[in-house]
PDB file of C-alpha atoms in Angstrom:
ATOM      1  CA  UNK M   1     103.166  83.676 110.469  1.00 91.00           C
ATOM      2  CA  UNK M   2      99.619  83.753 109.178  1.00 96.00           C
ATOM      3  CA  UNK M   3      98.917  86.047 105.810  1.00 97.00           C
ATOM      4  CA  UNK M   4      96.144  87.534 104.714  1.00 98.00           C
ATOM      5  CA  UNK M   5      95.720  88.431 100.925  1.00 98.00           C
ATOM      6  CA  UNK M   6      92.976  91.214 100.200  1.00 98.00           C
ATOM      7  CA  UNK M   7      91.560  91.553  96.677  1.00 97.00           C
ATOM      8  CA  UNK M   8      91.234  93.423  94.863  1.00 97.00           C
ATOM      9  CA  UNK M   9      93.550  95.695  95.917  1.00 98.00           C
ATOM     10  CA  UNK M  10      91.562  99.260  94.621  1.00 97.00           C
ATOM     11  CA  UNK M  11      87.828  99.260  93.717  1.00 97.00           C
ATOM     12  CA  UNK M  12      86.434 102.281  91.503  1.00 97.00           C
ATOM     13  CA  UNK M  13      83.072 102.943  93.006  1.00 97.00           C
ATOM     14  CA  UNK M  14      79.795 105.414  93.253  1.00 97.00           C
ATOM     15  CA  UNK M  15      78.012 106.442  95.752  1.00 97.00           C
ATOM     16  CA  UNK M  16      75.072 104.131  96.019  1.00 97.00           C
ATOM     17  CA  UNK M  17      76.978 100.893  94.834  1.00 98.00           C
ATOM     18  CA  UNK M  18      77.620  97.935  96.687  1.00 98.00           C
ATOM     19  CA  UNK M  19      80.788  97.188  97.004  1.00 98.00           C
ATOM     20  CA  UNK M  20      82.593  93.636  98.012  1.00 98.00           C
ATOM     21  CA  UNK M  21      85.865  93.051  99.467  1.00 98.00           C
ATOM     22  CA  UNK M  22      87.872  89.427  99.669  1.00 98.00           C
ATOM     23  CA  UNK M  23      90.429  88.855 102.385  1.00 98.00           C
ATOM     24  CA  UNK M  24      92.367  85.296 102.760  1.00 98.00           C
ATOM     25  CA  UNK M  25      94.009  83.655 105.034  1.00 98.00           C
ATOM     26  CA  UNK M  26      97.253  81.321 104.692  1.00 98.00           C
ATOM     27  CA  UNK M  27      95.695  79.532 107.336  1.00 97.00           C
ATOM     28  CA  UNK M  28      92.431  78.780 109.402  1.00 98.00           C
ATOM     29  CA  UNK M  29      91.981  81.736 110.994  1.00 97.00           C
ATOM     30  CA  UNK M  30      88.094  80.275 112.304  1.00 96.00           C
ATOM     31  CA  UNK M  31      86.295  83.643 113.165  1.00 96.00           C
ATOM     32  CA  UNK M  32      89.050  85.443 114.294  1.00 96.00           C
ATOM     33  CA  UNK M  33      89.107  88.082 111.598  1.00 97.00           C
ATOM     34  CA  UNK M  34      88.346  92.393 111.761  1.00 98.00           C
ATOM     35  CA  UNK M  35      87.737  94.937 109.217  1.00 98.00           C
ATOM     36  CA  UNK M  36      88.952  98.708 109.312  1.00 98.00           C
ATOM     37  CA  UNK M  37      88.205 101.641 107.337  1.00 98.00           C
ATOM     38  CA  UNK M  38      91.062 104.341 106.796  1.00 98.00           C
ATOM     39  CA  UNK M  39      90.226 107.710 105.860  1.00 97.00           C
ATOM     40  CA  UNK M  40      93.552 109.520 104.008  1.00 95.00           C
ATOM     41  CA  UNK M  41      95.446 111.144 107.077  1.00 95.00           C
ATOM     42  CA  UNK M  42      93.221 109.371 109.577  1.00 98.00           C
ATOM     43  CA  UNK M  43      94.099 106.316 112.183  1.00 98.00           C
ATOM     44  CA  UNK M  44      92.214 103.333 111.390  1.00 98.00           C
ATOM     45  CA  UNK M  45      88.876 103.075 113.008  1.00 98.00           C
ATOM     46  CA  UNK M  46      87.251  99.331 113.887  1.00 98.00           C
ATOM     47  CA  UNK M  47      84.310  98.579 111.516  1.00 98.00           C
ATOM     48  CA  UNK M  48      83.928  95.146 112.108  1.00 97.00           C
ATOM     49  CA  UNK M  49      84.730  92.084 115.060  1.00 97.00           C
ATOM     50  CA  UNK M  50      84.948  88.474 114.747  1.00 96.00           C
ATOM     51  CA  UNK M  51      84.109  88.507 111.000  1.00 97.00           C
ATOM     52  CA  UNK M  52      80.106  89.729 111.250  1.00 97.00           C
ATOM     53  CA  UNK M  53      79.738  91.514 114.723  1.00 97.00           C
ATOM     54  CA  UNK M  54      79.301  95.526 113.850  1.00 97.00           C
ATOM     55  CA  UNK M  55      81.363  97.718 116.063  1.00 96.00           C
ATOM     56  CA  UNK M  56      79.426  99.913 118.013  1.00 95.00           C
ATOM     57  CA  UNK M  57      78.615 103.386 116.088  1.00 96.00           C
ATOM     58  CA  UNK M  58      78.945 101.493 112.933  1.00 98.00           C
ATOM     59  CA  UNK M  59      76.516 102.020 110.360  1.00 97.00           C
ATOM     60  CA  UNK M  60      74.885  99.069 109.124  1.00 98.00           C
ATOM     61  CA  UNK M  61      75.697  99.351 105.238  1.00 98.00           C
ATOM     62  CA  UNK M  62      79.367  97.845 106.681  1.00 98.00           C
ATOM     63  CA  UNK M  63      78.477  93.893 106.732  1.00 98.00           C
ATOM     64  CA  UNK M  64      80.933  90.881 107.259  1.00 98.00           C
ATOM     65  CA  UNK M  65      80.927  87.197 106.615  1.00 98.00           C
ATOM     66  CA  UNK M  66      82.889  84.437 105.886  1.00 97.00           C
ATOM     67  CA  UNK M  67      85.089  81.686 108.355  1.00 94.00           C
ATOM     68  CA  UNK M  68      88.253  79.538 108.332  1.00 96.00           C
ATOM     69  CA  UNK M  69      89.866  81.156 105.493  1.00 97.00           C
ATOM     70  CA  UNK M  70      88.023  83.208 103.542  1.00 98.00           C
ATOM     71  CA  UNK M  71      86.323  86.167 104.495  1.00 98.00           C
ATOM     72  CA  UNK M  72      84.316  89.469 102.943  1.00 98.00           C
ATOM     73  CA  UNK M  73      83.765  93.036 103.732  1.00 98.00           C
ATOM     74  CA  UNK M  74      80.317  94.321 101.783  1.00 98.00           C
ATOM     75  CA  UNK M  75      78.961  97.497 101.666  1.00 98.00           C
ATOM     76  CA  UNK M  76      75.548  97.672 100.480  1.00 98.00           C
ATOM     77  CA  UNK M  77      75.845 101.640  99.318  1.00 97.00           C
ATOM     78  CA  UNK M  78      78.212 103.605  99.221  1.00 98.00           C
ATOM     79  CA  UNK M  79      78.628 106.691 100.806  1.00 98.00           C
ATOM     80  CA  UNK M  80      81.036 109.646 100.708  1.00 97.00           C
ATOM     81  CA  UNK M  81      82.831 108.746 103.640  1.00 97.00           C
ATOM     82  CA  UNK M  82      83.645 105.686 102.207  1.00 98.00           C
ATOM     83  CA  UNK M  83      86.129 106.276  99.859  1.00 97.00           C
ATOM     84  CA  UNK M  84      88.746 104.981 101.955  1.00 98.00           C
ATOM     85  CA  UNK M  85      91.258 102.227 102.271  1.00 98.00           C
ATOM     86  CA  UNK M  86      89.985  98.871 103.727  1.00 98.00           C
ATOM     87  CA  UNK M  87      92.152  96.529 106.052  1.00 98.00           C
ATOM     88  CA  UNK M  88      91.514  93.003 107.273  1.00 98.00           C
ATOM     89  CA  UNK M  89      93.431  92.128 110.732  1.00 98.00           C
ATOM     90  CA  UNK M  90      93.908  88.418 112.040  1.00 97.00           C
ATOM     91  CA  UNK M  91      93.542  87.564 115.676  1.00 96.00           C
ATOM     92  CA  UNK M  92      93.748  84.129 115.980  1.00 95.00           C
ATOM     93  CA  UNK M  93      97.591  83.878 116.584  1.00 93.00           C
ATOM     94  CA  UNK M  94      96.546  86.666 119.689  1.00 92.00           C
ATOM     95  CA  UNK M  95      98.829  87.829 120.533  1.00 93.00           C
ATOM     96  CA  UNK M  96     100.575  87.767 117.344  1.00 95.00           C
ATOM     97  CA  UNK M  97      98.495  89.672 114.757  1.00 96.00           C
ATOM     98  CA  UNK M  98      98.807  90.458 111.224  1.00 97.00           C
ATOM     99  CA  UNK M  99      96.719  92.892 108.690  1.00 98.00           C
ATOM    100  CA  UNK M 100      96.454  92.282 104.944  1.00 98.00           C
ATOM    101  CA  UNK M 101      97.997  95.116 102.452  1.00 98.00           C
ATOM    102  CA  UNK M 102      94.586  97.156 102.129  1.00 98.00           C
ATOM    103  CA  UNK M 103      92.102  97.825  99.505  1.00 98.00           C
ATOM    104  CA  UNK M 104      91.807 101.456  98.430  1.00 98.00           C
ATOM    105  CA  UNK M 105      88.022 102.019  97.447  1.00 98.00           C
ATOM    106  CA  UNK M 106      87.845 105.735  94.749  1.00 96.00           C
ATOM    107  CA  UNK M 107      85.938 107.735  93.058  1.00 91.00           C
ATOM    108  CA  UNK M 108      85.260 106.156  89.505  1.00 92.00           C
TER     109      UNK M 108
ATOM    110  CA  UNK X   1      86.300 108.962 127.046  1.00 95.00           C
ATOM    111  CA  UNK X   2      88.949 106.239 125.737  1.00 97.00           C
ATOM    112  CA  UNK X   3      92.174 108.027 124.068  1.00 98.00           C
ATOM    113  CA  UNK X   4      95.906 107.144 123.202  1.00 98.00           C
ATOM    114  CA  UNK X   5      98.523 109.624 122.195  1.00 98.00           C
ATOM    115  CA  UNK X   6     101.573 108.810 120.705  1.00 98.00           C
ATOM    116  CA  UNK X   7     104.464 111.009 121.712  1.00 98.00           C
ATOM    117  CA  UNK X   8     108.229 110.980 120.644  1.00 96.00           C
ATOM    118  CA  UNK X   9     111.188 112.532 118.192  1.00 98.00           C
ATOM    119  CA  UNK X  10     109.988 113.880 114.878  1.00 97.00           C
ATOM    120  CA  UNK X  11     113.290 113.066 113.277  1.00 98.00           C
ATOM    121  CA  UNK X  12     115.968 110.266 114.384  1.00 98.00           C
ATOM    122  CA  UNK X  13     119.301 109.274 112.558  1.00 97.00           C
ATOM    123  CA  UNK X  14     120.337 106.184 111.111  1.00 97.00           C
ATOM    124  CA  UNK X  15     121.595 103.682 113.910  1.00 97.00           C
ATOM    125  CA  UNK X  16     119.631 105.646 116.654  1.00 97.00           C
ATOM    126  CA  UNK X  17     116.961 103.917 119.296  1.00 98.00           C
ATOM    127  CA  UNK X  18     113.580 105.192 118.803  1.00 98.00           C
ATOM    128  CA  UNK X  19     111.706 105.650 121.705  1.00 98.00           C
ATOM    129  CA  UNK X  20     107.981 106.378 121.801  1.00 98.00           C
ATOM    130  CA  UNK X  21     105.683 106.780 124.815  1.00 98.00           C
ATOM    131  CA  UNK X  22     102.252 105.767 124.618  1.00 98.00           C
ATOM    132  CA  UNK X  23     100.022 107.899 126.798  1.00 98.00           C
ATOM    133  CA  UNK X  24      96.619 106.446 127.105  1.00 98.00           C
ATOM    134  CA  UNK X  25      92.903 107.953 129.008  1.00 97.00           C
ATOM    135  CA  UNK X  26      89.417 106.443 129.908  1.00 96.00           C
ATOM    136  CA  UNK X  27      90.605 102.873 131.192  1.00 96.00           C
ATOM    137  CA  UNK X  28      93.702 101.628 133.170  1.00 96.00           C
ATOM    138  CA  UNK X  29      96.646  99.437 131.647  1.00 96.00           C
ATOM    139  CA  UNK X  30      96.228  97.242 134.422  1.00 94.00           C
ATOM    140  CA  UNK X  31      92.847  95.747 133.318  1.00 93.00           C
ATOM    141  CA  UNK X  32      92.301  92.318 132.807  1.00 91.00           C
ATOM    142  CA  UNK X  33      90.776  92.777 129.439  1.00 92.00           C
ATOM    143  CA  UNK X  34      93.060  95.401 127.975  1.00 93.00           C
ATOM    144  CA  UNK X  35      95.896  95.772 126.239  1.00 97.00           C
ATOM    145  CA  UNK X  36      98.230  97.798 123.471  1.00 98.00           C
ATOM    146  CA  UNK X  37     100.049  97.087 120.453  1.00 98.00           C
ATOM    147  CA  UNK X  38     102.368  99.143 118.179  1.00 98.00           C
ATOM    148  CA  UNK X  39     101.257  99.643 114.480  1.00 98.00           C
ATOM    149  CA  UNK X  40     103.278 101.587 112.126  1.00 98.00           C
ATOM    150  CA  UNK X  41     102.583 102.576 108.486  1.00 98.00           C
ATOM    151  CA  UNK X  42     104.903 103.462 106.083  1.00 98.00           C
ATOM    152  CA  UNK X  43     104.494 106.356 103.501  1.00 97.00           C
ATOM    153  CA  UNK X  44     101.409 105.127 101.270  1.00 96.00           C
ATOM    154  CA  UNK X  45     102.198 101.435 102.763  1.00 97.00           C
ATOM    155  CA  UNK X  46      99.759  99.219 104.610  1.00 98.00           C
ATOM    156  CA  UNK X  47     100.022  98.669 108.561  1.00 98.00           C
ATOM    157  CA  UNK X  48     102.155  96.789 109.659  1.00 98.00           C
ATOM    158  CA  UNK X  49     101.909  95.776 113.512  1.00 98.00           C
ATOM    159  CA  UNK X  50     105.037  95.428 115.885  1.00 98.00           C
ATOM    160  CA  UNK X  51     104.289  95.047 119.588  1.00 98.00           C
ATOM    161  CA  UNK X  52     101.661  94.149 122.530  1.00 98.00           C
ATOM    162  CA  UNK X  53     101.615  93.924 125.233  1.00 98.00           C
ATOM    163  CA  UNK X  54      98.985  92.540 127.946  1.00 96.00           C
ATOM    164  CA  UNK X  55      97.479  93.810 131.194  1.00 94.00           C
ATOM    165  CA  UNK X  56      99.755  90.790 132.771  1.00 94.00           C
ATOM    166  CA  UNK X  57     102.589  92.213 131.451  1.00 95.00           C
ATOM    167  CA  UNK X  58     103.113  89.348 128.442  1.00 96.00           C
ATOM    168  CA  UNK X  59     104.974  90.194 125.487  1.00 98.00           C
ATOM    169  CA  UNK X  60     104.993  90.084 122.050  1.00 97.00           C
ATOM    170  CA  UNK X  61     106.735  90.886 118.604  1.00 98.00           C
ATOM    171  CA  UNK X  62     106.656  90.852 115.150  1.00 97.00           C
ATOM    172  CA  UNK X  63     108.954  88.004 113.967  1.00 96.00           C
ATOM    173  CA  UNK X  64     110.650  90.258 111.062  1.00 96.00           C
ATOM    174  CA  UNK X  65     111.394  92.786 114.349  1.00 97.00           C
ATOM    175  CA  UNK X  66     111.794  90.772 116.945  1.00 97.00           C
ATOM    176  CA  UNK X  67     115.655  91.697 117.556  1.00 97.00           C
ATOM    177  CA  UNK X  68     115.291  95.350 117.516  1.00 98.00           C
ATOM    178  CA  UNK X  69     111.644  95.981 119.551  1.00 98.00           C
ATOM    179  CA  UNK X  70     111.045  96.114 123.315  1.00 98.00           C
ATOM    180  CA  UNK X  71     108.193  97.104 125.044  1.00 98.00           C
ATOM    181  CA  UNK X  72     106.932  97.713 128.565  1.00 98.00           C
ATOM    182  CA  UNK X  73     104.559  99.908 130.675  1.00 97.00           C
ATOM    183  CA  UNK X  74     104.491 101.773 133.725  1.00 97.00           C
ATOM    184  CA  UNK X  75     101.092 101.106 134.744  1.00 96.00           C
ATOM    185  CA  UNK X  76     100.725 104.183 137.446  1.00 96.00           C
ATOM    186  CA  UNK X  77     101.442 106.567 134.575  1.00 97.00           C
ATOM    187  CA  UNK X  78      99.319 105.109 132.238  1.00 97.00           C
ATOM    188  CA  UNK X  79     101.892 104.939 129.426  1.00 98.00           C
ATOM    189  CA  UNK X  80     103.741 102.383 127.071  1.00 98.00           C
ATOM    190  CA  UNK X  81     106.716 102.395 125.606  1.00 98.00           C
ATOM    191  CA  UNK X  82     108.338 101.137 122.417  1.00 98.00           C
ATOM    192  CA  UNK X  83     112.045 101.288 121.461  1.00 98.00           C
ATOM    193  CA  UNK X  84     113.123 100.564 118.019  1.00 98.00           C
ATOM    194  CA  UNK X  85     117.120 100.435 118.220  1.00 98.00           C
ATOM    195  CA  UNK X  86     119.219 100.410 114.850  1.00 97.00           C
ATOM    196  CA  UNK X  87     116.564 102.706 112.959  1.00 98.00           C
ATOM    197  CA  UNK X  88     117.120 102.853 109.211  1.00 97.00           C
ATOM    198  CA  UNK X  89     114.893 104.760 106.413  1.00 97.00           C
ATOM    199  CA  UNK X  90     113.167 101.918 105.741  1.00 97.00           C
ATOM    200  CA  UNK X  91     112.030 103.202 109.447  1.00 98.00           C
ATOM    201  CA  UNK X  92     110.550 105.935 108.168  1.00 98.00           C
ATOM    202  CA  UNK X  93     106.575 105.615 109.046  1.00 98.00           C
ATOM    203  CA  UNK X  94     103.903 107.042 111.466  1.00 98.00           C
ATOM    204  CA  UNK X  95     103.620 104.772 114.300  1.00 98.00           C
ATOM    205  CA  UNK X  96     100.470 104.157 116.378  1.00 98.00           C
ATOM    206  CA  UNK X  97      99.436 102.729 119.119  1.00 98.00           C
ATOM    207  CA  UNK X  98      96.203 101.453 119.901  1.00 98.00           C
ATOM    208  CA  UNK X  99      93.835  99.453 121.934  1.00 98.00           C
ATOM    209  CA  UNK X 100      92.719  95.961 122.069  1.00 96.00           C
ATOM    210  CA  UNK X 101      89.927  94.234 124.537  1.00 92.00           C
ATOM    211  CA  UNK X 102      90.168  90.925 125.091  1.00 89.00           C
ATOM    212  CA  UNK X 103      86.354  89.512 124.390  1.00 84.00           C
ATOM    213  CA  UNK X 104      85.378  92.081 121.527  1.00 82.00           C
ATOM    214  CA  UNK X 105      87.418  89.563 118.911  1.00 86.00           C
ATOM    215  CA  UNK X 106      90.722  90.832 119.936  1.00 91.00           C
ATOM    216  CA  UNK X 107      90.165  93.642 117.531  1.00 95.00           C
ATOM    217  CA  UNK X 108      92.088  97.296 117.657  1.00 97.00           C
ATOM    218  CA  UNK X 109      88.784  99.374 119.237  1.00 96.00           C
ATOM    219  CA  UNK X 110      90.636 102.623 119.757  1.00 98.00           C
ATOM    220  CA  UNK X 111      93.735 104.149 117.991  1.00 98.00           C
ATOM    221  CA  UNK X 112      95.771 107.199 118.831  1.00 98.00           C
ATOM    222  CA  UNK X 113      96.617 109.787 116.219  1.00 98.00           C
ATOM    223  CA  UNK X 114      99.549 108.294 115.316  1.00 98.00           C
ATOM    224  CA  UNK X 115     103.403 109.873 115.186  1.00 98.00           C
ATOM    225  CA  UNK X 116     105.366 110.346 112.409  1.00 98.00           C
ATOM    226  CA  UNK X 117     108.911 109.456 112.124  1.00 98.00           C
ATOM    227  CA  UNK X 118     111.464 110.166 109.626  1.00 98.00           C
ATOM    228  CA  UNK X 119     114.859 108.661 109.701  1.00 98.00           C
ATOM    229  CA  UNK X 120     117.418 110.622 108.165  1.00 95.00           C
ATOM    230  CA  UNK X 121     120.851 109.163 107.298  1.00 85.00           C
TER     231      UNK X 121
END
């Protein structure tokens, strides 16, 4: 099974910082890599597709990059809503999929 | 509009099958493009997915639950349902399911509300 190891695992931010999260895979994963945002209480909602592509609705402070086996969530300033807990997902093993153990992003 | 909705017990026992129904709205289980998995989160834990299954009826399982998961879907009702036999505490989570469409990255686009479940022994 493919893993994916997100770091850090919390970030203590402010509204208006940037803010950078690091997920890896155990393998090649090429592009096949999403991002979700979890509010506390909430479902996961889809921020980001195939590492860079913005899910519709999405604002575009969310940004993603990377390939193969490294990959990063930025955003560019924070807002409210976004203290949240971050999740990468792998979908390269489709349809096997696995998500990484979350980054919780707080108020410093 | 595109929703799920989880439905099932509140509270099982230890040993009992867990069955939860899937009910989804705003696209048909039998398109090419769609499908649903099961994702389940424990208490403060990260997701953890369990199940799909495809529009052509393929399956598929976590390794780690493999021997206790089976899924299927009754197309005309527009649900899908998981069982979970042998439940334990460690079973203990809120369970979602939620959508994935083949050609946006095979990404999770829409997510019901999620269940939750406590096991009690």
């Amino acid at each position: 099974d493919i893993q994916l190891t997100q770091s850090p695992s919390f970030v203590s931010a402010s509204v208006g910082d940037r803010v950078t999260i690091t997920c890896r895979a155990s393998r090649d994963v090429k592009s096949w890599l999403a991002w979700y945002r979890q509010k506390p209480g909430k479902a996961p909602e889809l921020l980001i597709y195939t590492t860079s592509t913005l899910q519709r609705g999405v604002p575009s402070r969310f940004s993603g990059s990377g390939s193969g086996t490294s990959f990063t969530l930025t955003i560019s300033s924070l807002q409210p809503e976004d203290f949240a807990t971050y999740y990468c997902q792998q979908a390269y093993s489709f349809p096997l999929f696995t998500f990484g153990l979350g980054t919780k992003v707080d108020v410093k | 509009q595109v929703t799920l909705k989880e439905s099932g017990p509140v509270l099982v026992k230890t040993t009992e099958t867990l069955t939860l129904t899937c009910t989804v709205s705003g696209f048909s289980l039998s398109n090419a493009k769609m499908g649903v998995s099961w994702i389940r989160q424990s208490p403060g834990k990260a997701l953890e997915w369990l199940s799909h299954i495809s529009s052509n009826d393929e399956k598929s399982y976590s390794t780690s639950l493999k021997s206790r998961l089976t899924v299927s879907k009754d197309t005309s009702k527009s649900q899908v349902v998981l069982t979970m036999t042998n439940m334990d505490p460690a079973d203990t989570a809120t369970y979602y399911c939620a959508r994935l469409t083949r050609g946006y990255g095979d990404a999770f686009d829409f997510w019901g509300q999620g269940t939750l479940v406590t096991v009690s022994s």
